XYZ file of C-alpha atoms in Angstrom:
724
model
C -23.716 -33.137 -21.731
C -24.145 -30.004 -19.650
C -21.650 -28.858 -17.078
C -22.743 -29.322 -13.482
C -21.183 -27.684 -10.422
C -19.005 -30.421 -9.022
C -15.707 -30.854 -7.230
C -13.401 -33.437 -5.706
C -11.310 -32.787 -2.624
C -9.320 -34.973 -0.205
C -12.394 -35.984 1.814
C -13.143 -39.509 3.082
C -15.577 -41.436 0.878
C -16.412 -44.063 3.460
C -18.542 -43.980 6.551
C -17.363 -45.081 10.004
C -17.108 -48.848 10.202
C -17.115 -49.102 6.389
C -20.910 -48.757 6.465
C -22.659 -47.708 3.242
C -26.381 -47.608 2.560
C -28.089 -48.272 -0.781
C -31.555 -47.234 -1.877
C -33.001 -47.922 -5.322
C -36.144 -48.840 -7.205
C -34.754 -52.365 -7.464
C -31.843 -53.962 -5.602
C -30.446 -57.471 -5.193
C -27.689 -58.959 -3.033
C -25.386 -61.907 -3.876
C -23.959 -63.159 -0.531
C -21.454 -65.476 -2.240
C -19.704 -62.472 -3.806
C -20.817 -59.906 -1.206
C -22.142 -57.913 -4.184
C -25.034 -55.489 -4.290
C -26.764 -54.772 -7.599
C -29.102 -51.777 -7.738
C -30.868 -49.969 -10.556
C -33.365 -47.156 -10.957
C -32.613 -43.929 -9.097
C -29.857 -45.602 -7.106
C -28.379 -43.756 -4.122
C -25.245 -45.058 -2.362
C -24.699 -43.060 0.836
C -21.927 -42.830 3.429
C -21.398 -40.322 6.211
C -19.770 -37.639 4.017
C -20.330 -38.944 0.499
C -23.230 -39.715 -1.807
C -23.287 -41.435 -5.223
C -26.368 -41.348 -7.448
C -26.710 -43.247 -10.741
C -29.068 -45.258 -12.892
C -27.190 -48.466 -12.048
C -24.623 -49.378 -9.362
C -22.672 -52.532 -8.576
C -21.113 -52.369 -5.096
C -18.793 -54.971 -3.552
C -18.958 -54.587 0.187
C -15.798 -56.681 0.630
C -13.443 -54.861 -1.740
C -15.318 -51.515 -1.520
C -15.384 -51.297 -5.325
C -18.320 -49.459 -6.843
C -19.264 -49.408 -10.531
C -21.811 -46.744 -11.435
C -23.326 -46.039 -14.856
C -25.911 -43.679 -16.227
C -26.150 -40.050 -15.025
C -23.553 -40.629 -12.323
C -23.025 -37.959 -9.668
C -20.562 -38.248 -6.810
C -21.049 -35.702 -4.026
C -18.892 -35.233 -0.974
C -20.138 -32.304 1.063
C -20.445 -29.498 -1.513
C -18.069 -31.296 -3.887
C -19.286 -33.261 -6.893
C -18.191 -35.214 -9.964
C -20.624 -35.683 -12.850
C -19.959 -38.369 -15.452
C -21.499 -41.104 -17.607
C -19.745 -43.952 -15.798
C -17.418 -44.407 -12.844
C -15.377 -47.209 -11.343
C -14.213 -46.197 -7.886
C -12.704 -47.940 -4.894
C -14.269 -46.261 -1.892
C -11.416 -47.419 0.358
C -8.470 -46.070 -1.666
C -10.479 -43.359 -3.470
C -8.918 -44.334 -6.798
C -10.599 -45.305 -10.039
C -11.705 -44.202 -13.472
C -14.197 -41.551 -14.566
C -15.689 -41.911 -18.059
C -16.863 -38.838 -19.969
C -16.712 -36.796 -16.793
C -16.410 -33.291 -15.488
C -14.614 -32.237 -12.285
C -15.326 -28.801 -10.858
C -12.801 -27.245 -8.436
C -15.250 -25.022 -6.598
C -12.756 -22.792 -4.746
C -11.085 -21.883 -8.066
C -14.315 -21.995 -10.118
C -12.479 -24.446 -12.369
C -13.714 -27.273 -14.630
C -11.678 -30.271 -15.834
C -13.395 -32.478 -18.390
C -12.288 -35.521 -20.368
C -13.390 -38.811 -21.891
C -11.168 -40.907 -19.642
C -9.998 -39.378 -16.346
C -8.087 -41.419 -13.787
C -8.488 -40.699 -10.095
C -5.015 -41.619 -8.861
C -5.422 -40.661 -5.211
C -7.577 -38.885 -2.713
C -6.955 -35.522 -4.401
C -5.043 -36.291 -7.608
C -6.210 -36.864 -11.194
C -4.607 -37.603 -14.543
C -5.788 -37.836 -18.150
C -4.238 -38.518 -21.528
C -6.442 -35.804 -23.070
C -8.640 -33.258 -21.319
C -9.780 -29.636 -21.333
C -9.678 -27.012 -18.609
C -11.881 -23.936 -18.154
C -13.646 -21.817 -15.544
C -16.571 -21.086 -17.889
C -19.897 -22.855 -17.487
C -21.748 -24.325 -20.460
C -20.939 -26.543 -23.393
C -19.352 -23.709 -25.416
C -17.034 -21.900 -22.994
C -15.534 -18.492 -23.802
C -12.102 -20.006 -23.237
C -10.587 -23.382 -22.563
C -7.194 -25.049 -22.510
C -6.786 -28.414 -24.146
C -3.768 -30.623 -23.731
C -2.240 -34.030 -23.200
C -0.721 -35.879 -20.281
C -2.573 -33.769 -17.736
C -1.924 -34.166 -14.017
C -3.939 -32.257 -11.399
C -3.477 -32.099 -7.641
C -6.267 -30.371 -5.762
C -4.784 -27.720 -3.406
C -1.643 -28.024 -5.478
C -0.837 -27.572 -9.164
C -1.899 -28.822 -12.536
C 0.537 -29.733 -15.316
C -0.345 -29.875 -19.032
C 1.800 -30.834 -22.027
C 1.128 -29.441 -25.498
C -1.373 -26.940 -24.112
C -3.503 -24.839 -26.457
C -5.518 -21.859 -25.302
C -8.812 -21.519 -27.202
C -10.776 -18.275 -27.430
C -14.171 -19.677 -28.220
C -13.570 -22.003 -31.175
C -10.321 -20.316 -32.262
C -6.861 -21.444 -31.094
C -5.082 -18.391 -29.624
C -1.883 -19.644 -27.995
C 0.221 -22.804 -27.858
C 2.860 -23.787 -25.327
C 4.625 -27.163 -25.010
C 4.221 -27.101 -21.225
C 2.068 -25.204 -18.747
C 1.625 -25.267 -14.978
C -1.363 -23.725 -13.227
C -2.557 -23.454 -9.603
C -5.455 -25.564 -8.360
C -5.403 -24.295 -4.816
C -6.278 -21.590 -2.358
C -3.870 -22.523 0.376
C -0.438 -20.939 0.614
C 1.901 -23.303 -1.258
C 5.156 -23.312 -3.165
C 4.853 -22.786 -6.899
C 4.903 -20.444 -9.870
C 2.861 -17.247 -9.742
C 1.298 -15.497 -12.708
C 3.823 -13.705 -14.947
C 3.869 -10.045 -16.008
C 4.195 -9.313 -19.720
C 4.582 -5.834 -21.216
C 6.397 -3.766 -23.823
C 8.050 -0.351 -23.518
C 10.428 1.830 -25.519
C 13.213 1.598 -22.930
C 13.058 -2.111 -22.120
C 11.556 -3.762 -25.173
C 9.520 -6.894 -24.573
C 9.456 -7.698 -20.854
C 8.499 -10.996 -19.192
C 8.611 -11.212 -15.400
C 8.117 -14.620 -13.774
C 7.862 -15.082 -9.978
C 8.401 -18.324 -8.065
C 6.816 -18.469 -4.595
C 8.308 -20.597 -1.793
C 6.254 -21.356 1.316
C 9.133 -21.901 3.763
C 7.097 -22.454 6.931
C 4.001 -21.110 8.680
C 5.623 -17.772 9.519
C 7.886 -17.078 6.524
C 8.008 -17.288 2.752
C 10.129 -16.111 -0.158
C 9.634 -15.187 -3.787
C 12.241 -15.230 -6.553
C 11.791 -13.178 -9.728
C 13.261 -13.479 -13.215
C 12.607 -10.338 -15.262
C 13.611 -10.724 -18.913
C 13.901 -7.462 -20.926
C 14.776 -7.909 -24.588
C 16.647 -4.572 -24.765
C 18.260 -4.521 -21.327
C 19.033 -8.031 -20.119
C 17.772 -10.177 -17.248
C 16.988 -8.658 -13.868
C 16.978 -11.107 -10.959
C 15.068 -10.388 -7.778
C 14.388 -11.959 -4.398
C 11.898 -11.175 -1.652
C 11.827 -12.647 1.846
C 9.018 -12.134 4.375
C 8.429 -13.325 7.897
C 5.785 -12.542 10.480
C 5.830 -14.108 13.914
C 3.373 -11.570 15.312
C 2.537 -7.892 14.870
C 5.664 -6.829 16.803
C 8.073 -9.212 15.076
C 7.994 -9.077 11.285
C 10.229 -8.225 8.376
C 10.374 -7.916 4.600
C 13.408 -7.488 2.368
C 13.861 -7.151 -1.386
C 16.955 -7.326 -3.563
C 17.203 -6.837 -7.333
C 20.232 -7.086 -9.600
C 20.601 -6.248 -13.288
C 23.672 -6.337 -15.516
C 22.355 -3.690 -17.887
C 23.073 -4.047 -21.598
C 22.662 -0.284 -22.011
C 24.496 2.687 -20.490
C 24.457 6.424 -21.043
C 27.725 7.192 -22.840
C 26.791 10.828 -23.413
C 26.050 10.428 -27.129
C 22.753 10.785 -28.955
C 22.754 7.024 -29.584
C 22.249 6.280 -25.874
C 20.285 9.374 -24.864
C 17.171 7.213 -24.865
C 18.538 5.461 -21.766
C 19.208 8.681 -19.819
C 17.089 11.013 -17.688
C 17.382 14.785 -17.780
C 16.949 15.098 -14.009
C 19.870 12.798 -13.082
C 23.613 12.713 -13.853
C 25.039 10.562 -16.632
C 24.782 6.842 -15.830
C 27.769 4.760 -16.923
C 27.378 1.710 -14.649
C 26.142 -1.623 -15.950
C 25.930 -3.331 -12.543
C 22.661 -2.059 -11.111
C 20.872 -3.097 -7.942
C 18.403 -2.051 -5.256
C 18.286 -3.388 -1.709
C 15.461 -2.334 0.605
C 14.022 -3.758 3.774
C 11.893 -2.991 6.781
C 11.988 -4.926 10.018
C 10.143 -4.677 13.329
C 11.455 -6.549 16.347
C 10.589 -6.620 20.037
C 14.092 -6.813 21.512
C 12.991 -6.733 25.169
C 9.550 -6.549 26.793
C 8.113 -3.117 25.857
C 11.223 -2.255 23.793
C 10.636 -2.108 20.043
C 13.243 -1.831 17.274
C 12.508 -0.755 13.705
C 14.983 -0.925 10.849
C 14.550 0.730 7.427
C 17.140 0.265 4.661
C 17.004 1.770 1.155
C 20.192 1.450 -0.933
C 20.109 1.857 -4.711
C 22.927 1.661 -7.244
C 22.195 4.846 -9.192
C 19.786 7.736 -9.479
C 18.162 6.391 -12.668
C 17.188 3.003 -11.241
C 13.901 3.981 -9.585
C 12.914 6.100 -12.586
C 13.123 3.004 -14.777
C 11.709 0.414 -12.374
C 8.637 2.026 -10.844
C 6.296 -0.757 -11.994
C 6.349 -4.529 -11.956
C 6.397 -7.103 -9.179
C 9.503 -5.600 -7.531
C 9.075 -2.010 -8.714
C 8.892 1.009 -6.445
C 5.085 1.204 -6.537
C 4.548 -2.437 -5.498
C 7.318 -2.327 -2.869
C 6.048 0.904 -1.368
C 2.506 -0.483 -1.181
C 3.725 -3.671 0.524
C 5.781 -1.726 3.100
C 2.947 0.711 3.806
C 0.444 -2.123 4.251
C 2.657 -4.265 6.511
C 4.635 -1.683 8.491
C 2.798 1.623 8.055
C 6.019 3.153 6.702
C 6.687 4.008 3.077
C 9.706 4.680 0.846
C 11.101 7.940 -0.473
C 9.834 9.093 -3.871
C 11.367 7.625 -7.015
C 13.104 10.899 -7.905
C 14.627 11.444 -4.455
C 18.352 10.735 -4.747
C 18.919 11.107 -0.994
C 17.475 7.870 0.452
C 16.550 7.510 4.113
C 18.019 4.661 6.216
C 17.069 4.440 9.875
C 17.370 2.307 12.978
C 14.873 3.267 15.678
C 14.648 1.817 19.184
C 11.774 3.016 21.313
C 10.210 2.431 24.703
C 6.793 3.775 25.635
C 5.302 4.235 29.077
C 1.871 5.608 29.966
C 3.073 9.216 30.064
C 6.574 9.119 28.631
C 8.366 7.741 25.587
C 11.995 7.274 24.619
C 13.279 7.141 21.016
C 16.839 6.359 19.959
C 17.608 6.802 16.257
C 20.511 6.181 13.958
C 19.598 8.106 10.811
C 21.634 7.917 7.605
C 20.694 9.670 4.359
C 22.427 7.983 1.447
C 23.301 10.635 -1.147
C 23.195 8.510 -4.290
C 24.453 11.250 -6.603
C 27.467 12.125 -4.434
C 28.326 8.445 -4.044
C 28.076 7.704 -7.772
C 29.872 10.887 -8.890
C 32.523 10.609 -6.156
C 31.936 14.229 -5.068
C 31.934 15.760 -1.599
C 29.024 14.521 0.501
C 27.948 17.126 3.066
C 24.622 15.406 3.807
C 23.708 15.860 7.461
C 23.450 12.583 9.399
C 22.203 11.878 12.934
C 24.459 9.288 14.579
C 22.678 8.911 16.960
C 19.682 10.976 18.047
C 17.960 10.374 21.405
C 14.669 12.004 22.373
C 12.763 11.724 25.640
C 9.258 13.160 25.803
C 6.697 13.518 28.535
C 3.039 13.886 27.566
C 0.983 16.700 29.032
C 0.034 15.589 32.529
C -1.045 16.962 35.843
C 1.655 18.241 38.176
C 0.906 16.405 41.425
C -2.280 17.617 43.101
C -1.890 21.174 41.816
C -4.024 22.773 39.047
C -0.921 22.946 36.857
C 0.064 20.630 33.987
C 3.414 20.070 32.332
C 5.063 18.384 29.373
C 8.677 17.817 28.374
C 10.662 17.628 25.149
C 14.340 16.779 25.385
C 16.887 15.464 22.919
C 20.534 14.681 22.299
C 21.870 14.481 18.729
C 25.300 13.765 17.322
C 25.562 15.316 13.847
C 27.936 13.863 11.280
C 28.983 14.679 7.715
C 31.377 12.714 5.540
C 32.732 15.989 4.194
C 32.627 19.377 5.906
C 33.122 23.038 5.045
C 33.557 26.181 7.111
C 29.801 26.329 7.745
C 28.676 22.724 7.150
C 30.207 21.189 10.250
C 29.819 18.290 12.678
C 29.109 18.265 16.374
C 26.700 17.401 19.184
C 23.656 19.139 20.570
C 21.585 18.730 23.733
C 18.166 20.359 24.048
C 15.942 20.518 27.155
C 12.474 22.044 26.811
C 9.936 21.698 29.689
C 6.590 23.566 29.711
C 4.038 24.452 32.415
C 0.292 24.931 31.702
C -2.523 26.396 33.805
C -5.887 25.749 32.066
C -9.143 27.204 33.419
C -12.617 28.227 32.206
C -14.240 31.678 32.198
C -17.907 32.021 31.168
C -17.788 29.188 28.617
C -14.296 30.031 27.337
C -11.275 27.809 27.861
C -8.138 29.788 28.645
C -4.725 28.082 28.838
C -1.633 30.161 29.619
C 1.688 28.306 29.448
C 5.351 29.046 30.034
C 8.224 27.173 28.424
C 11.930 27.298 29.240
C 14.595 26.043 26.865
C 18.267 25.258 27.359
C 20.329 24.176 24.319
C 24.047 23.370 24.274
C 26.393 22.595 21.358
C 29.852 21.163 21.000
C 31.442 21.355 17.528
C 34.647 19.729 16.297
C 36.632 18.463 13.306
C 35.945 21.624 11.284
C 35.944 25.355 11.715
C 32.659 26.770 12.987
C 31.108 29.988 11.755
C 33.551 32.015 13.892
C 36.565 30.161 12.445
C 37.211 28.361 15.724
C 37.529 24.654 16.366
C 36.175 22.381 19.079
C 33.807 25.131 20.209
C 31.269 24.963 23.040
C 28.231 27.243 22.915
C 24.856 27.404 24.598
C 21.561 29.284 24.473
C 18.786 29.890 27.002
C 15.394 31.337 26.192
C 11.788 31.238 27.346
C 8.448 31.544 25.576
C 4.921 32.411 26.634
C 1.726 31.093 25.037
C -1.887 32.008 25.742
C -4.659 29.934 24.115
C -8.328 30.985 24.207
C -11.177 29.006 22.628
C -14.879 28.229 22.913
C -17.505 26.154 21.098
C -20.885 27.221 19.689
C -23.300 24.482 18.648
C -26.735 24.466 17.113
C -28.817 21.510 15.981
C -31.260 21.806 13.093
C -34.106 19.301 12.698
C -35.098 18.285 9.167
C -38.724 17.286 8.714
C -38.449 13.936 6.929
C -39.152 10.267 7.539
C -35.556 9.569 8.517
C -35.764 11.858 11.568
C -32.622 13.617 10.331
C -30.757 16.288 12.265
C -27.754 18.431 11.354
C -25.346 19.794 13.925
C -23.432 22.988 13.161
C -20.396 23.476 15.381
C -18.260 26.614 15.376
C -14.965 26.706 17.269
C -13.230 30.099 17.326
C -9.753 30.217 18.877
C -7.152 32.872 19.587
C -3.511 32.175 20.437
C -0.783 34.530 21.605
C 2.894 33.546 21.419
C 5.956 35.417 22.640
C 9.647 34.525 22.282
C 12.223 37.216 23.146
C 15.168 38.057 20.944
C 18.312 36.098 21.842
C 21.688 36.565 20.195
C 22.411 33.368 18.235
C 25.313 34.441 16.038
C 27.832 32.237 17.840
C 25.997 28.922 17.618
C 26.149 26.312 14.826
C 23.264 25.686 12.444
C 22.132 22.075 11.972
C 18.312 22.257 11.782
C 15.314 24.345 12.914
C 16.079 23.980 16.624
C 19.346 25.885 16.187
C 17.826 29.153 14.998
C 14.680 30.234 16.832
C 13.506 33.662 15.769
C 11.932 36.130 18.108
C 8.171 36.005 18.111
C 5.353 38.263 19.241
C 2.291 37.014 17.404
C -1.460 36.747 17.657
C -3.129 33.942 15.662
C -6.829 33.566 15.050
C -8.432 30.305 13.962
C -12.002 29.448 13.035
C -13.184 25.856 12.638
C -16.661 24.867 11.488
C -18.225 21.423 11.158
C -21.538 20.200 9.782
C -22.522 16.681 10.880
C -25.720 14.855 9.950
C -27.500 12.331 12.131
C -30.037 10.003 10.529
C -32.100 7.245 12.091
C -31.584 4.012 10.154
C -34.246 1.810 11.782
C -38.032 2.382 12.109
C -38.895 5.617 13.902
C -41.123 3.772 16.394
C -38.300 1.424 17.414
C -37.616 1.100 21.157
C -33.859 1.258 20.538
C -33.279 3.665 17.661
C -30.045 3.335 15.671
C -28.395 6.282 13.976
C -25.863 6.862 11.193
C -23.547 9.892 11.335
C -21.855 11.581 8.392
C -19.655 14.670 8.257
C -21.010 16.979 5.588
C -18.428 19.736 5.817
C -15.296 20.747 7.699
C -13.700 24.162 7.316
C -10.675 25.634 9.039
C -9.271 29.139 8.543
C -6.325 30.768 10.307
C -4.032 33.798 10.119
C -1.209 35.250 12.202
C -0.603 38.918 13.086
C 2.974 39.878 13.967
C 2.740 42.399 16.780
C 6.421 43.320 16.548
C 6.430 43.474 12.774
C 6.963 40.603 10.385
C 8.950 42.456 7.725
C 10.961 45.487 8.781
C 11.156 46.768 5.178
C 7.542 46.427 4.059
C 5.830 46.332 7.463
C 3.581 43.482 6.372
C 2.347 42.399 9.761
C -0.258 39.891 8.592
C 0.645 36.400 7.425
C -1.058 34.633 4.558
C -4.536 33.285 5.272
C -4.665 29.480 5.424
C -7.828 27.611 4.484
C -8.613 23.875 4.637
C -11.929 22.522 3.390
C -13.495 19.056 3.261
C -16.979 18.912 1.775
C -19.339 16.009 1.084
C -22.829 17.375 0.371
C -23.929 13.978 -0.970
C -22.701 10.479 -0.038
C -20.808 10.048 -3.335
C -19.380 13.543 -3.799
C -16.182 14.629 -2.030
C -14.303 17.934 -2.249
C -10.934 18.600 -0.612
C -9.187 21.936 -0.838
C -6.401 23.838 0.870
C -5.308 27.349 0.027
C -2.795 29.950 1.134
C -3.740 33.513 0.184
C -1.832 36.754 0.631
C -3.826 39.687 2.087
C -1.523 42.217 0.404
C -2.765 41.910 -3.151
C -0.203 39.354 -4.366
C -2.857 36.699 -4.762
C -2.786 32.993 -4.055
C 0.425 31.531 -2.661
C -0.646 27.880 -2.964
C -3.828 26.095 -3.924
C -4.618 22.375 -3.994
C -8.152 21.217 -4.755
C -9.653 17.875 -5.711
C -13.204 16.767 -6.362
C -14.182 13.105 -6.520
C -17.529 11.739 -7.682
C -18.176 8.011 -7.397
C -21.053 5.577 -7.046
C -21.697 2.077 -5.730
C -20.863 0.564 -9.143
C -17.217 1.741 -8.922
C -17.693 4.532 -11.441
C -15.309 7.298 -10.416
C -14.213 10.703 -11.666
C -11.491 12.711 -9.941
C -10.213 16.169 -10.853
C -7.256 17.691 -9.023
C -5.484 21.023 -9.349
C -2.166 21.973 -7.692
C -0.492 25.357 -7.595
C 2.317 26.817 -5.508
C 5.008 29.482 -5.625
C 7.908 29.941 -3.278
C 7.715 33.743 -3.101
C 4.266 35.376 -3.374
C 5.856 38.691 -4.386
C 8.327 37.583 -7.059
C 6.716 34.530 -8.709
C 9.751 32.381 -7.908
C 9.708 28.571 -8.069
C 6.165 28.486 -9.425
C 4.513 25.121 -10.100
C 1.088 24.379 -11.504
C -0.408 21.058 -12.566
C -3.697 19.285 -13.117
C -4.693 15.636 -12.768
C -7.739 13.896 -14.188
C -8.749 10.331 -13.397
C -11.826 8.674 -14.914
C -13.060 5.102 -14.468
C -16.559 4.507 -15.850
C -18.675 1.616 -17.021
C -19.293 1.840 -20.771
C -21.480 -1.274 -20.744
C -22.359 -3.729 -17.964
C -19.211 -5.678 -18.917
C -16.860 -3.012 -20.300
C -15.111 -0.238 -18.388
C -12.902 2.552 -19.609
C -10.266 4.440 -17.659
C -8.127 7.509 -18.214
C -5.442 9.210 -16.115
C -3.910 12.458 -17.265
C -1.439 14.706 -15.464
C 0.049 17.875 -16.939
C 2.535 20.493 -15.764
C 0.711 23.699 -16.697
C 3.579 25.975 -15.752
C 5.999 24.343 -18.197
C 3.237 23.199 -20.596
C 4.408 19.569 -20.444
C 2.417 16.377 -20.076
C 3.707 14.424 -17.077
C 1.899 11.133 -17.696
C -1.058 9.840 -19.669
C -2.612 6.416 -19.167
C -5.676 5.163 -20.976
C -7.264 1.776 -21.425
C -10.255 -0.512 -21.146
C -11.275 -3.402 -18.869
C -13.592 -6.182 -19.984
C -15.083 -8.398 -17.272
C -16.813 -11.656 -18.139
C -18.078 -14.413 -15.863
C -14.993 -16.582 -16.321
C -12.357 -14.154 -17.611
C -11.387 -10.522 -17.706
C -9.022 -8.437 -19.796
C -7.267 -5.091 -19.374
C -5.497 -3.111 -22.089
C -3.597 0.070 -21.258
C -1.182 2.525 -22.804
C 1.050 4.780 -20.691
C 3.166 7.622 -21.997
C 5.548 9.824 -20.029
C 8.164 12.337 -21.120
C 10.816 9.583 -20.898
C 9.056 6.406 -21.976
C 5.926 4.806 -23.364
C 4.598 1.349 -22.528
C 1.778 -0.932 -23.594
C 0.169 -3.014 -20.848
C -1.881 -6.167 -21.369
C -3.448 -8.204 -18.588
C -5.751 -11.155 -19.006
C -7.266 -13.010 -16.060
C -8.513 -16.506 -16.792
C -10.522 -16.879 -13.614
C -9.505 -19.975 -11.733
C -6.250 -20.211 -13.662
C -4.516 -16.885 -12.970
C -3.425 -13.589 -14.500
C -1.086 -13.093 -17.424
C 0.407 -9.811 -18.547
C 1.101 -6.495 -16.854
C -1.620 -4.105 -15.618
């Protein structure tokens, strides 16, 4: 018997008024039993259901129907195919003999010799098989006993055996699987992997649909070498302005770093010795509209030790997955895994048409200082208030103005003679007068700045306490720019044109010298150097325009694509940049984005010294991809802190390849190496096999600290197993 596309869902199998219609080659009616007998291409039809068979007995009083011979039950797009069926059309219960049920939304088949329909959307069978593969010889199937299936719910199987073709591959005494697309409580697919640091790892999530606007997921992560890590995730979303997500993980680690060679495998060279067994990570992001037009945002990131995020970058609750979830939902990400100073922030903001107000409480948790119980001089902002006015016209005059102002209270848990605490107020308005001269736009502007400080609780740089200081300065800017454009017509059927736009600009900036030796130093606002500079900038763009409908169309439609974008700039210090060497020119900055063909992309930025010391920094990447998801990416990074002395030099390359080896098989490779230290950062290689009803991914990842084997198999319609 072949497999037909069929499905059962909780749909009514009776027409209004209990009216059903029968057509057949031959039909009889027994009024004493209210029984219809039909044979030969029989069709029993209601409003939303249709039964076809070679022979049907239908009792119009009890609504029982017995169908035999090539039986097909269709309800909308949903169908059951079987040899025989006894079904009560009122209760939608009955028996299906030698039948196949196809759950269309999951692309899932359930077949058995004797299947009971126990409700509108529930089935059970003593023995049956499950698969999402079409045909009599599926690539995979699961056989089992005492099977119960609830459409838009879950299936349960006892003594389940997974078959790869005709070979048994896996046995489990019990298995649950989803038969749904709607958001419902239940088990999610597990992650399974193996690594040197953790051993065999099995991570099982349980999803809870709490209500329409919130849900939760609990995780059990078993690691044979480390113990059991428990995790919880809670999410809610009332609307785009009121939403939140929080995660918490806890592990009582079986391994510590005791400083000996025996435990060195559980240490990291870049972090201090880890002796704690109780390990955890709490992180959350929350957006809340506290009043009309007032928005609050809360970010929390608190980790037990500096090694934690090195070890748990992957997995359901790892840094990579958490960061992706936060970025997708809130547009805000987490600090890098190797950053041991973690950002925590409460922001309250109010925006008007031309002004905005931000109030921040900003706390950087120094994980290393906290764990090592050493002095923590990390600078905190408790709080910081900024009020900004966008550039806008000043009344009816030709002048424009903007405003930047702020108040910040700086705090440190521990202070020194120079690393102190205190408050600062900064007021910075600016006036603009833009006008045009012969195609050039000229914008002179004048800014005035008043900054005041009050320091306490520690000696300032002049060995005084509770000091008040202030600074006043002004600055002058002059911006000049114009635009040159030329359009080139290309003689082809697509009526293509290319626009070349050149935007040269020149900017002058002047800040006088002001004595700042008696003021504290918290951040860049506190020390503003004198400036007398001239900066040139050249921007070029190539944009193509192509007609995408017939050239004789009355309403032509066009597609635009940016072929190239190039920006170059350099600053000349009129008063001298370096009093010792008299190097008045800055490095030349270059940014390039190039896409000569739709599937080729080049990005590059470079900083080059004009004094013969070469390239200061260089980052370039080229990506080639096609519509079949084949992709090759090459990236090169180079930087040095001092272009004259080769200090703090870094150099690395990255290669990423994902190509189709056959129509079904793909290979992938990621390789990153630190060229400066001649060390491989990370290598990942593997293959992906994609079949109609299943797919498989094998990968191997090696870093300087760990190596891991990943295995992921997706039985389509049933779920994923393993770890990508």
